[in-house]
Amino acid sequence: MLNQVALFESLRGMLASAEGTTGVLMLRTQRLREVSLLLGYDVGEAFVDAVHAVVQDAVRACDQVWRVGEGEFVALLPGLRDRNHAALAAAKLVRVLQHPLEAAGQRVLPVVAVGIAAAPDDATDAPTLCRCADLACDDAGLSSERFAFYQSQRFASTFSHGDLADAIAGNRLELFLQPIADLASGRLDRCEALARWTHPELGSISPDIFVRVAEQTGLIGELTRWSLNVTLRHVAEAIESRAAGTTQRVPMVSVNIAIPALQQVGFSEQIVDMLRFWNVPPEYLLLEITEGGLMADPAYCERVMQQLRGHGLGIAIDDFGTGYSSMAYLRRLPANELKIDKSFVQDMGKDPRAAKLVGSMIDVSHHLGMAVVAEGVEDAETLSALQAMGCDHAQGYHIGRPAPAAQVMAALTGSAAG
Ligand code: C2E
Ligand code: CA
Ligand code: CA
């Protein structure tokens, strides 16, 4: 987060002297990357400045507005009567940002989402309040009102942290793999590891939910080690079968690495130890790190990524296009691959602008020396359009759905079971 130290400091001061409710709003400008790629970076920058000015203008003189990301702002609202007053402020921001803004000679219509957290209702410390507002902002992005309160009961009512801890420790998660096609050769030469959890009472729970809970509750290190170990066991088996002559190929496998896992001390050493333990050469493992996560702490991520690359591992920037990274960072980050987020790929067929955007992303990645994977390829038309654009790899339901690891491994290695 940009300005994090100063923001937390200021919020702490506000909370210490606060009377009534303190509101924390997280405002995110969506599709900022699209604006920059279609209209130019100068327009993108001017557009964010224009949003900043409108937000600043809409809040009270005693409120503070902080820029915390490429198109992200936090507004601190001291001395409110209750949390509904924070919602009034959020609704006002949505309303004033419903009109096109003037940006470097262009008119750009903002699309914003505002998440609301309040002290003392949701939390009483600065980092937690900001996280609550951030989580609420995700919900806001899905709502038609474009603003949302933080909901503390969202996960608590479904499963407990203990359930998840037990499932990881008891090896009751399941590893699925989704094949990835090489578009030049047409072969399925790789796959992505995706965790699955079936709760004994609640049934199957989306990884989007349990991974996020793991991140929030300190279980992410365990979950990541579980994913890496199970993945490496499958790769080690494939290497052994190839040596024994029962199969011909060993696919590279990518594993998702959440930022809090990457931030744990000794992360790259752990990976190297695991590779050594399973006797798997590093070129079979690719780590996927989300663009949004990278932007939370680019300098630190860059260092760890350098170390990992130094050990011979591949790194992909996941969900590219949703994390508002600047070109300056992108150029510096030692990734060898970009995965274009499925939201862009899925729109290619019905929206020529989305198709153009995907084409531009492919060009930019290639210029920066990175290979491109398109995610969310759901039909043959999208696949051939991507092929024509020079995209390197494709992943999606049209190519193959995620399935139990043993089954996908058998298919990809060409063993009899496949
Ligand atoms: P992701 O890394 O972006 O993974 C791709 C997601 O897109 C997967 O969802 C996959 O099933 C889905 N998908 C693949 N092809 C298509 C398609 O053609 N159309 C549509 N609509 N969706 C498609 P899944 O398995 O539900 O995973 C969700 C997210 O949870 C992943 O997003 C990843 O961020 C996270 N995740 C999953 N397993 C792990 C894990 O072991 N560790 C960590 N840290 N995160 C994980
Ligand atoms: Ca991924
Ligand atoms: Ca992704």
Short mmCIF file of C-alpha atoms and ligand atoms in Angstrom, two decimals:
data_model
loop_
_atom_site.label_atom_id
_atom_site.label_comp_id
_atom_site.label_asym_id
_atom_site.label_seq_id
_atom_site.Cartn_x
_atom_site.Cartn_y
_atom_site.Cartn_z
CA MET A 1 0.00 0.00 0.00
CA LEU A 2 1.35 3.44 -0.91
CA ASN A 3 1.73 5.83 2.01
CA GLN A 4 0.91 3.01 4.39
CA VAL A 5 3.07 4.14 7.30
CA ALA A 6 1.86 7.73 7.23
CA LEU A 7 -1.75 6.66 6.70
CA PHE A 8 -1.74 4.27 9.67
CA GLU A 9 -0.02 6.89 11.78
CA SER A 10 -2.62 9.48 10.94
CA LEU A 11 -5.51 7.06 11.50
CA ARG A 12 -4.03 6.03 14.87
CA GLY A 13 -3.92 9.66 15.92
CA MET A 14 -7.51 10.14 14.79
CA LEU A 15 -8.67 7.04 16.69
CA ALA A 16 -6.86 8.12 19.85
CA SER A 17 -8.63 11.47 19.96
CA ALA A 18 -11.86 10.35 18.33
CA GLU A 19 -15.33 10.95 19.56
CA GLY A 20 -18.16 8.92 18.06
CA THR A 21 -17.51 6.81 15.02
CA THR A 22 -14.48 7.01 12.71
CA GLY A 23 -15.22 5.97 9.14
CA VAL A 24 -12.64 4.46 6.79
CA LEU A 25 -13.57 4.34 3.11
CA MET A 26 -11.58 2.50 0.48
CA LEU A 27 -12.32 3.82 -3.00
CA ARG A 28 -11.05 1.85 -5.98
CA THR A 29 -11.14 3.09 -9.56
CA GLN A 30 -11.79 0.07 -11.72
CA ARG A 31 -10.49 -0.65 -15.21
CA LEU A 32 -7.81 1.99 -14.84
CA ARG A 33 -5.43 -0.15 -16.88
CA GLU A 34 -7.93 -0.16 -19.71
CA VAL A 35 -8.00 3.64 -19.71
CA SER A 36 -4.18 3.80 -19.80
CA LEU A 37 -3.79 1.20 -22.51
CA LEU A 38 -6.50 2.59 -24.74
CA LEU A 39 -6.00 6.31 -24.22
CA GLY A 40 -2.40 6.57 -23.02
CA TYR A 41 -0.61 6.68 -19.69
CA ASP A 42 -0.77 10.46 -19.49
CA VAL A 43 -4.56 10.22 -19.69
CA GLY A 44 -4.54 7.44 -17.06
CA GLU A 45 -2.49 9.59 -14.70
CA ALA A 46 -4.57 12.72 -15.30
CA PHE A 47 -7.71 10.65 -14.80
CA VAL A 48 -6.54 9.40 -11.38
CA ASP A 49 -5.65 12.98 -10.43
CA ALA A 50 -9.13 14.07 -11.49
CA VAL A 51 -10.74 11.33 -9.35
CA HIS A 52 -8.55 12.43 -6.44
CA ALA A 53 -9.68 16.02 -6.83
CA VAL A 54 -13.37 15.05 -6.94
CA VAL A 55 -13.02 12.89 -3.82
CA GLN A 56 -11.15 15.62 -1.98
CA ASP A 57 -13.84 18.08 -2.94
CA ALA A 58 -16.68 15.83 -1.79
CA VAL A 59 -15.48 15.17 1.75
CA ARG A 60 -15.54 17.55 4.72
CA ALA A 61 -12.59 19.79 5.57
CA CYS A 62 -11.79 17.66 8.64
CA ASP A 63 -11.63 14.44 6.57
CA GLN A 64 -8.41 13.14 5.05
CA VAL A 65 -7.91 11.57 1.63
CA TRP A 66 -4.87 9.38 0.98
CA ARG A 67 -3.77 7.89 -2.28
CA VAL A 68 -2.84 4.27 -1.47
CA GLY A 69 -2.51 2.67 -4.90
CA GLU A 70 -2.56 3.40 -8.60
CA GLY A 71 -6.27 4.22 -8.55
CA GLU A 72 -7.03 3.62 -4.91
CA PHE A 73 -7.82 6.10 -2.18
CA VAL A 74 -8.57 5.86 1.49
CA ALA A 75 -10.75 8.52 3.10
CA LEU A 76 -10.61 8.91 6.88
CA LEU A 77 -13.76 10.40 8.38
CA PRO A 78 -13.51 11.34 12.06
CA GLY A 79 -16.34 12.26 14.41
CA LEU A 80 -19.31 10.60 12.66
CA ARG A 81 -22.56 9.95 14.52
CA ASP A 82 -22.68 6.26 13.51
CA ARG A 83 -21.66 3.92 10.71
CA ASN A 84 -24.67 4.91 8.59
CA HIS A 85 -23.08 8.31 8.28
CA ALA A 86 -20.05 6.65 6.78
CA ALA A 87 -22.42 5.06 4.25
CA LEU A 88 -23.82 8.48 3.38
CA ALA A 89 -20.30 9.67 2.61
CA ALA A 90 -19.67 6.54 0.49
CA ALA A 91 -22.91 7.06 -1.41
CA LYS A 92 -21.93 10.66 -2.04
CA LEU A 93 -18.56 9.61 -3.49
CA VAL A 94 -20.28 7.13 -5.81
CA ARG A 95 -22.72 9.85 -6.89
CA VAL A 96 -20.15 12.56 -7.61
CA LEU A 97 -18.09 10.07 -9.61
CA GLN A 98 -20.94 9.07 -11.90
CA HIS A 99 -20.04 11.62 -14.55
CA PRO A 100 -17.23 11.68 -17.09
CA LEU A 101 -14.10 13.49 -15.93
CA GLU A 102 -11.78 15.65 -17.97
CA ALA A 103 -8.36 13.98 -18.22
CA ALA A 104 -5.60 15.35 -20.48
CA GLY A 105 -8.10 16.44 -23.10
CA GLN A 106 -10.19 13.25 -22.96
CA ARG A 107 -13.49 12.57 -21.23
CA VAL A 108 -13.33 9.44 -19.10
CA LEU A 109 -16.23 7.87 -17.21
CA PRO A 110 -15.05 6.57 -13.82
CA VAL A 111 -16.19 3.19 -12.49
CA VAL A 112 -15.62 3.13 -8.77
CA ALA A 113 -16.33 0.91 -5.79
CA VAL A 114 -16.29 2.10 -2.18
CA GLY A 115 -15.82 -0.17 0.84
CA ILE A 116 -16.85 1.05 4.29
CA ALA A 117 -15.38 0.15 7.66
CA ALA A 118 -16.00 1.95 10.94
CA ALA A 119 -14.34 2.18 14.33
CA PRO A 120 -15.19 1.04 16.94
CA ASP A 121 -17.83 -1.25 15.29
CA ASP A 122 -15.58 -3.22 12.92
CA ALA A 123 -12.16 -2.80 14.54
CA THR A 124 -10.23 -0.35 16.67
CA ASP A 125 -6.75 -0.51 15.11
CA ALA A 126 -5.60 1.17 11.93
CA PRO A 127 -4.34 -1.83 9.87
CA THR A 128 -7.45 -3.94 10.58
CA LEU A 129 -9.79 -1.07 9.75
CA CYS A 130 -8.06 -0.53 6.41
CA ARG A 131 -8.22 -4.24 5.66
CA CYS A 132 -11.93 -4.32 6.51
CA ALA A 133 -12.55 -1.38 4.16
CA ASP A 134 -10.50 -3.15 1.48
CA LEU A 135 -12.52 -6.38 1.82
CA ALA A 136 -15.75 -4.37 1.76
CA CYS A 137 -14.51 -2.72 -1.45
CA ASP A 138 -14.37 -6.16 -3.11
CA ASP A 139 -18.05 -6.63 -2.22
CA ALA A 140 -18.84 -3.10 -3.40
CA GLY A 141 -17.39 -3.95 -6.81
CA LEU A 142 -20.02 -6.68 -7.15
CA SER A 143 -22.98 -4.61 -5.94
CA SER A 144 -25.14 -2.35 -8.07
CA GLU A 145 -24.98 0.37 -5.41
CA ARG A 146 -21.16 0.42 -5.76
CA PHE A 147 -20.64 0.75 -2.02
CA ALA A 148 -20.72 -1.87 0.73
CA PHE A 149 -20.17 -2.26 4.45
CA TYR A 150 -17.57 -4.62 5.85
CA GLN A 151 -19.36 -7.79 6.92
CA SER A 152 -17.64 -9.46 9.84
CA GLN A 153 -19.99 -12.44 9.80
CA ARG A 154 -19.29 -13.25 6.19
CA PHE A 155 -16.99 -16.18 6.91
CA ALA A 156 -17.69 -16.85 10.57
CA SER A 157 -21.16 -18.22 9.82
CA THR A 158 -19.84 -20.72 7.31
CA PHE A 159 -16.84 -22.57 8.71
CA SER A 160 -14.39 -22.02 11.49
CA HIS A 161 -10.71 -21.34 11.22
CA GLY A 162 -10.21 -24.60 13.16
CA ASP A 163 -12.05 -26.59 10.45
CA LEU A 164 -9.64 -25.29 7.85
CA ALA A 165 -6.58 -25.78 10.05
CA ASP A 166 -7.65 -29.42 10.64
CA ALA A 167 -8.31 -30.03 6.97
CA ILE A 168 -4.84 -28.80 6.02
CA ALA A 169 -3.06 -30.60 8.84
CA GLY A 170 -5.08 -33.80 8.19
CA ASN A 171 -4.32 -33.68 4.46
CA ARG A 172 -8.02 -33.52 3.65
CA LEU A 173 -7.70 -30.92 0.92
CA GLU A 174 -7.54 -32.24 -2.61
CA LEU A 175 -5.23 -31.13 -5.37
CA PHE A 176 -6.79 -30.49 -8.76
CA LEU A 177 -4.81 -29.65 -11.88
CA GLN A 178 -5.97 -27.67 -14.90
CA PRO A 179 -4.16 -28.26 -18.20
CA ILE A 180 -2.58 -25.37 -20.11
CA ALA A 181 -2.05 -25.52 -23.88
CA ASP A 182 1.00 -24.33 -25.80
CA LEU A 183 -0.57 -22.40 -28.68
CA ALA A 184 2.34 -22.88 -31.09
CA SER A 185 2.39 -26.68 -30.86
CA GLY A 186 -1.18 -27.25 -29.68
CA ARG A 187 0.12 -29.55 -26.97
CA LEU A 188 -1.00 -29.61 -23.35
CA ASP A 189 2.45 -29.16 -21.85
CA ARG A 190 1.68 -27.58 -18.49
CA CYS A 191 -0.90 -27.28 -15.76
CA GLU A 192 -1.92 -25.18 -12.77
CA ALA A 193 -2.41 -26.58 -9.27
CA LEU A 194 -5.72 -25.59 -7.65
CA ALA A 195 -6.71 -26.62 -4.13
CA ARG A 196 -10.16 -28.07 -3.38
CA TRP A 197 -11.83 -28.41 -0.01
CA THR A 198 -15.00 -30.33 0.78
CA HIS A 199 -16.22 -29.41 4.24
CA PRO A 200 -17.88 -32.35 6.07
CA GLU A 201 -21.13 -30.42 6.65
CA LEU A 202 -21.03 -27.51 4.24
CA GLY A 203 -19.84 -29.36 1.15
CA SER A 204 -17.44 -27.90 -1.33
CA ILE A 205 -16.07 -24.45 -0.47
CA SER A 206 -14.61 -22.17 -3.13
CA PRO A 207 -10.85 -21.64 -2.90
CA ASP A 208 -11.50 -17.93 -3.33
CA ILE A 209 -13.07 -18.07 0.13
CA PHE A 210 -10.87 -20.52 2.02
CA VAL A 211 -7.63 -19.10 0.59
CA ARG A 212 -8.69 -15.66 1.73
CA VAL A 213 -9.57 -16.98 5.19
CA ALA A 214 -6.19 -18.73 5.31
CA GLU A 215 -4.53 -15.42 4.46
CA GLN A 216 -6.41 -13.60 7.20
CA THR A 217 -5.88 -16.18 9.91
CA GLY A 218 -2.22 -17.03 9.46
CA LEU A 219 -2.88 -20.43 7.86
CA ILE A 220 -1.61 -19.41 4.45
CA GLY A 221 1.93 -20.68 5.10
CA GLU A 222 0.55 -24.17 5.89
CA LEU A 223 -1.78 -24.12 2.91
CA THR A 224 1.00 -23.05 0.55
CA ARG A 225 3.37 -25.75 1.84
CA TRP A 226 0.57 -28.29 1.39
CA SER A 227 -0.03 -27.19 -2.25
CA LEU A 228 3.69 -27.19 -3.04
CA ASN A 229 4.37 -30.57 -1.46
CA VAL A 230 1.45 -32.36 -3.11
CA THR A 231 2.30 -30.76 -6.47
CA LEU A 232 5.98 -31.71 -6.20
CA ARG A 233 5.04 -35.29 -5.23
CA HIS A 234 3.09 -35.61 -8.48
CA VAL A 235 5.93 -34.09 -10.52
CA ALA A 236 8.46 -36.38 -8.78
CA GLU A 237 6.32 -39.40 -9.72
CA ALA A 238 6.15 -38.24 -13.32
CA ILE A 239 9.93 -37.83 -13.44
CA GLU A 240 10.35 -41.35 -12.06
CA SER A 241 7.95 -42.86 -14.60
CA ARG A 242 9.80 -41.13 -17.40
CA ALA A 243 13.10 -42.52 -16.13
CA ALA A 244 11.47 -45.97 -15.97
CA GLY A 245 10.29 -45.55 -19.56
CA THR A 246 6.57 -45.85 -18.74
CA THR A 247 5.82 -42.26 -19.82
CA GLN A 248 7.42 -39.72 -22.13
CA ARG A 249 6.70 -36.27 -20.76
CA VAL A 250 6.82 -34.32 -17.52
CA PRO A 251 4.66 -31.18 -17.46
CA MET A 252 5.66 -27.98 -15.72
CA VAL A 253 3.22 -27.16 -12.91
CA SER A 254 2.33 -23.73 -11.59
CA VAL A 255 1.38 -23.16 -7.97
CA ASN A 256 -0.41 -20.09 -6.62
CA ILE A 257 1.54 -18.19 -4.00
CA ALA A 258 -0.38 -15.70 -1.89
CA ILE A 259 1.58 -12.62 -0.83
CA PRO A 260 1.44 -13.32 2.93
CA ALA A 261 3.10 -16.69 2.19
CA LEU A 262 5.78 -15.03 0.07
CA GLN A 263 6.37 -12.56 2.89
CA GLN A 264 7.21 -15.28 5.41
CA VAL A 265 10.85 -15.31 6.44
CA GLY A 266 12.93 -17.80 4.49
CA PHE A 267 10.28 -18.41 1.82
CA SER A 268 12.70 -18.93 -1.07
CA GLU A 269 14.93 -21.22 1.05
CA GLN A 270 11.87 -23.33 1.89
CA ILE A 271 11.06 -23.73 -1.78
CA VAL A 272 14.62 -24.77 -2.54
CA ASP A 273 14.51 -27.32 0.32
CA MET A 274 11.25 -28.79 -0.97
CA LEU A 275 12.64 -29.12 -4.50
CA ARG A 276 15.66 -30.88 -3.07
CA PHE A 277 13.51 -33.15 -0.90
CA TRP A 278 11.38 -34.26 -3.87
CA ASN A 279 14.38 -34.27 -6.18
CA VAL A 280 12.58 -32.08 -8.71
CA PRO A 281 14.63 -29.69 -10.90
CA PRO A 282 13.41 -26.06 -10.50
CA GLU A 283 12.39 -25.68 -14.13
CA TYR A 284 9.32 -27.85 -13.47
CA LEU A 285 7.90 -25.38 -10.99
CA LEU A 286 6.39 -22.00 -11.75
CA LEU A 287 5.07 -19.74 -9.02
CA GLU A 288 2.03 -17.59 -9.72
CA ILE A 289 1.83 -14.33 -7.81
CA THR A 290 -1.12 -12.01 -8.32
CA GLU A 291 -0.54 -8.59 -9.78
CA GLY A 292 -2.60 -6.97 -7.01
CA GLY A 293 -0.53 -8.71 -4.35
CA LEU A 294 2.74 -7.66 -5.94
CA MET A 295 1.68 -4.06 -5.92
CA ALA A 296 1.07 -4.20 -2.16
CA ASP A 297 4.82 -4.37 -1.58
CA PRO A 298 6.68 -4.19 -4.91
CA ALA A 299 10.19 -3.64 -3.57
CA TYR A 300 10.04 -6.64 -1.22
CA CYS A 301 8.41 -8.88 -3.83
CA GLU A 302 11.04 -7.88 -6.36
CA ARG A 303 13.81 -9.04 -4.00
CA VAL A 304 12.20 -12.42 -3.26
CA MET A 305 11.40 -12.92 -6.93
CA GLN A 306 15.04 -12.22 -7.80
CA GLN A 307 16.14 -14.89 -5.32
CA LEU A 308 13.66 -17.40 -6.71
CA ARG A 309 14.68 -16.70 -10.29
CA GLY A 310 18.29 -17.08 -9.18
CA HIS A 311 17.39 -20.60 -8.05
CA GLY A 312 16.01 -21.36 -11.51
CA LEU A 313 12.27 -21.13 -10.79
CA GLY A 314 9.78 -19.52 -13.13
CA ILE A 315 7.48 -16.74 -11.96
CA ALA A 316 4.17 -15.64 -13.46
CA ILE A 317 2.19 -12.50 -12.67
CA ASP A 318 -1.34 -13.79 -12.14
CA ASP A 319 -4.66 -12.02 -12.78
CA PHE A 320 -2.84 -9.44 -14.87
CA GLY A 321 -4.96 -6.39 -15.63
CA THR A 322 -6.77 -6.33 -12.30
CA GLY A 323 -4.00 -5.11 -10.01
CA TYR A 324 -3.21 -1.66 -11.35
CA SER A 325 0.54 -2.15 -11.58
CA SER A 326 2.45 0.64 -13.21
CA MET A 327 4.58 0.01 -16.27
CA ALA A 328 7.61 1.12 -14.27
CA TYR A 329 7.20 -1.74 -11.81
CA LEU A 330 6.27 -4.21 -14.47
CA ARG A 331 9.54 -3.53 -16.22
CA ARG A 332 11.50 -4.10 -13.03
CA LEU A 333 9.73 -7.21 -11.78
CA PRO A 334 11.75 -10.31 -12.61
CA ALA A 335 8.77 -12.36 -13.87
CA ASN A 336 9.01 -14.49 -16.99
CA GLU A 337 5.33 -14.71 -17.65
CA LEU A 338 2.06 -12.79 -17.50
CA LYS A 339 -1.33 -14.40 -17.07
CA ILE A 340 -4.03 -12.18 -18.52
CA ASP A 341 -7.03 -12.20 -16.19
CA LYS A 342 -10.06 -14.11 -17.38
CA SER A 343 -12.35 -11.08 -17.14
CA PHE A 344 -10.63 -9.61 -20.23
CA VAL A 345 -10.41 -12.89 -22.13
CA GLN A 346 -14.05 -13.79 -21.53
CA ASP A 347 -15.19 -10.46 -23.01
CA MET A 348 -13.14 -10.82 -26.20
CA GLY A 349 -15.94 -12.40 -28.25
CA LYS A 350 -18.58 -9.80 -27.46
CA ASP A 351 -16.51 -6.66 -27.04
CA PRO A 352 -13.98 -5.63 -29.69
CA ARG A 353 -12.36 -3.26 -27.22
CA ALA A 354 -11.66 -6.13 -24.83
CA ALA A 355 -10.09 -8.05 -27.73
CA LYS A 356 -7.92 -5.03 -28.60
CA LEU A 357 -6.92 -4.72 -24.98
CA VAL A 358 -5.87 -8.37 -24.80
CA GLY A 359 -3.84 -7.83 -27.99
CA SER A 360 -2.13 -4.81 -26.40
CA MET A 361 -1.36 -6.77 -23.24
CA ILE A 362 0.23 -9.52 -25.32
CA ASP A 363 2.36 -6.96 -27.17
CA VAL A 364 3.42 -5.19 -23.98
CA SER A 365 4.38 -8.50 -22.34
CA HIS A 366 6.39 -9.61 -25.35
CA HIS A 367 8.17 -6.24 -25.47
CA LEU A 368 9.12 -6.77 -21.83
CA GLY A 369 10.43 -10.24 -22.67
CA MET A 370 7.62 -12.13 -20.96
CA ALA A 371 5.53 -15.02 -22.27
CA VAL A 372 1.74 -14.72 -22.06
CA VAL A 373 -0.92 -17.10 -20.79
CA ALA A 374 -4.55 -16.22 -21.43
CA GLU A 375 -6.88 -17.47 -18.70
CA GLY A 376 -10.59 -18.24 -18.99
CA VAL A 377 -10.63 -19.45 -22.61
CA GLU A 378 -14.14 -20.85 -22.90
CA ASP A 379 -14.66 -21.28 -26.65
CA ALA A 380 -12.91 -22.08 -29.93
CA GLU A 381 -13.35 -18.52 -31.30
CA THR A 382 -11.46 -17.01 -28.39
CA LEU A 383 -8.75 -19.63 -28.74
CA SER A 384 -8.16 -18.89 -32.41
CA ALA A 385 -8.26 -15.12 -31.82
CA LEU A 386 -5.55 -15.56 -29.17
CA GLN A 387 -3.54 -17.72 -31.51
CA ALA A 388 -3.74 -15.02 -34.19
CA MET A 389 -2.55 -12.43 -31.66
CA GLY A 390 0.57 -14.44 -30.92
CA CYS A 391 -0.43 -15.46 -27.39
CA ASP A 392 1.86 -18.20 -26.08
CA HIS A 393 -0.35 -20.32 -23.82
CA ALA A 394 -4.05 -20.72 -23.09
CA GLN A 395 -5.97 -22.06 -20.11
CA GLY A 396 -9.71 -22.42 -19.64
CA TYR A 397 -12.74 -24.68 -19.73
CA HIS A 398 -12.49 -25.01 -23.53
CA ILE A 399 -9.03 -26.56 -23.13
CA GLY A 400 -9.74 -28.53 -19.99
CA ARG A 401 -11.43 -28.13 -16.63
CA PRO A 402 -9.56 -28.57 -13.37
CA ALA A 403 -9.68 -32.26 -12.40
CA PRO A 404 -8.10 -34.53 -9.77
CA ALA A 405 -4.31 -34.33 -10.00
CA ALA A 406 -3.64 -38.00 -10.77
CA GLN A 407 -6.07 -37.95 -13.70
CA VAL A 408 -4.61 -34.79 -15.29
CA MET A 409 -1.04 -35.96 -14.70
CA ALA A 410 -1.81 -39.24 -16.45
CA ALA A 411 -3.22 -37.35 -19.45
CA LEU A 412 -0.32 -34.89 -19.62
CA THR A 413 2.46 -37.42 -19.20
CA GLY A 414 0.92 -39.79 -21.73
CA SER A 415 0.72 -42.73 -19.35
CA ALA A 416 -1.65 -45.63 -20.05
CA ALA A 417 -4.08 -44.35 -17.40
CA GLY A 418 -4.50 -41.08 -19.38
P1 C2E B 1 -6.61 -18.33 -10.15
O1 C2E B 1 -5.18 -18.51 -9.74
O2 C2E B 1 -6.89 -17.17 -11.04
O3 C2E B 1 -7.07 -19.69 -10.81
C1 C2E B 1 -7.88 -19.77 -11.94
C2 C2E B 1 -9.32 -19.92 -11.57
O4 C2E B 1 -10.11 -19.81 -12.75
C3 C2E B 1 -9.63 -21.29 -10.99
O5 C2E B 1 -10.67 -21.12 -10.02
C4 C2E B 1 -10.15 -22.05 -12.21
O6 C2E B 1 -10.98 -23.14 -11.87
C5 C2E B 1 -10.93 -20.94 -12.89
N1 C2E B 1 -11.06 -21.18 -14.33
C6 C2E B 1 -10.22 -21.84 -15.15
N2 C2E B 1 -10.66 -21.81 -16.43
C7 C2E B 1 -11.80 -21.09 -16.42
C8 C2E B 1 -12.73 -20.72 -17.45
O7 C2E B 1 -12.58 -21.04 -18.63
N3 C2E B 1 -13.78 -19.97 -17.05
C9 C2E B 1 -13.99 -19.61 -15.76
N4 C2E B 1 -15.05 -18.88 -15.45
N5 C2E B 1 -13.13 -19.94 -14.76
C10 C2E B 1 -12.05 -20.68 -15.10
P2 C2E B 1 -10.64 -21.83 -8.62
O8 C2E B 1 -10.08 -23.19 -8.73
O9 C2E B 1 -12.00 -21.65 -8.04
O10 C2E B 1 -9.59 -20.98 -7.81
C11 C2E B 1 -9.87 -19.66 -7.45
C12 C2E B 1 -8.65 -18.95 -6.92
O11 C2E B 1 -8.26 -19.50 -5.65
C13 C2E B 1 -7.43 -19.11 -7.81
O12 C2E B 1 -7.54 -18.16 -8.84
C14 C2E B 1 -6.31 -18.84 -6.84
O13 C2E B 1 -6.12 -17.46 -6.68
C15 C2E B 1 -6.85 -19.39 -5.54
N6 C2E B 1 -6.28 -20.71 -5.27
C16 C2E B 1 -6.69 -21.93 -5.67
N7 C2E B 1 -5.89 -22.90 -5.18
C17 C2E B 1 -4.92 -22.27 -4.46
C18 C2E B 1 -3.80 -22.72 -3.68
O14 C2E B 1 -3.49 -23.92 -3.58
N8 C2E B 1 -3.04 -21.77 -3.06
C19 C2E B 1 -3.34 -20.45 -3.17
N9 C2E B 1 -2.55 -19.57 -2.55
N10 C2E B 1 -4.38 -19.99 -3.87
C20 C2E B 1 -5.16 -20.90 -4.52
CA CA B 2 -3.37 -18.72 -10.72
CA CA B 3 -5.63 -16.10 -12.41
#
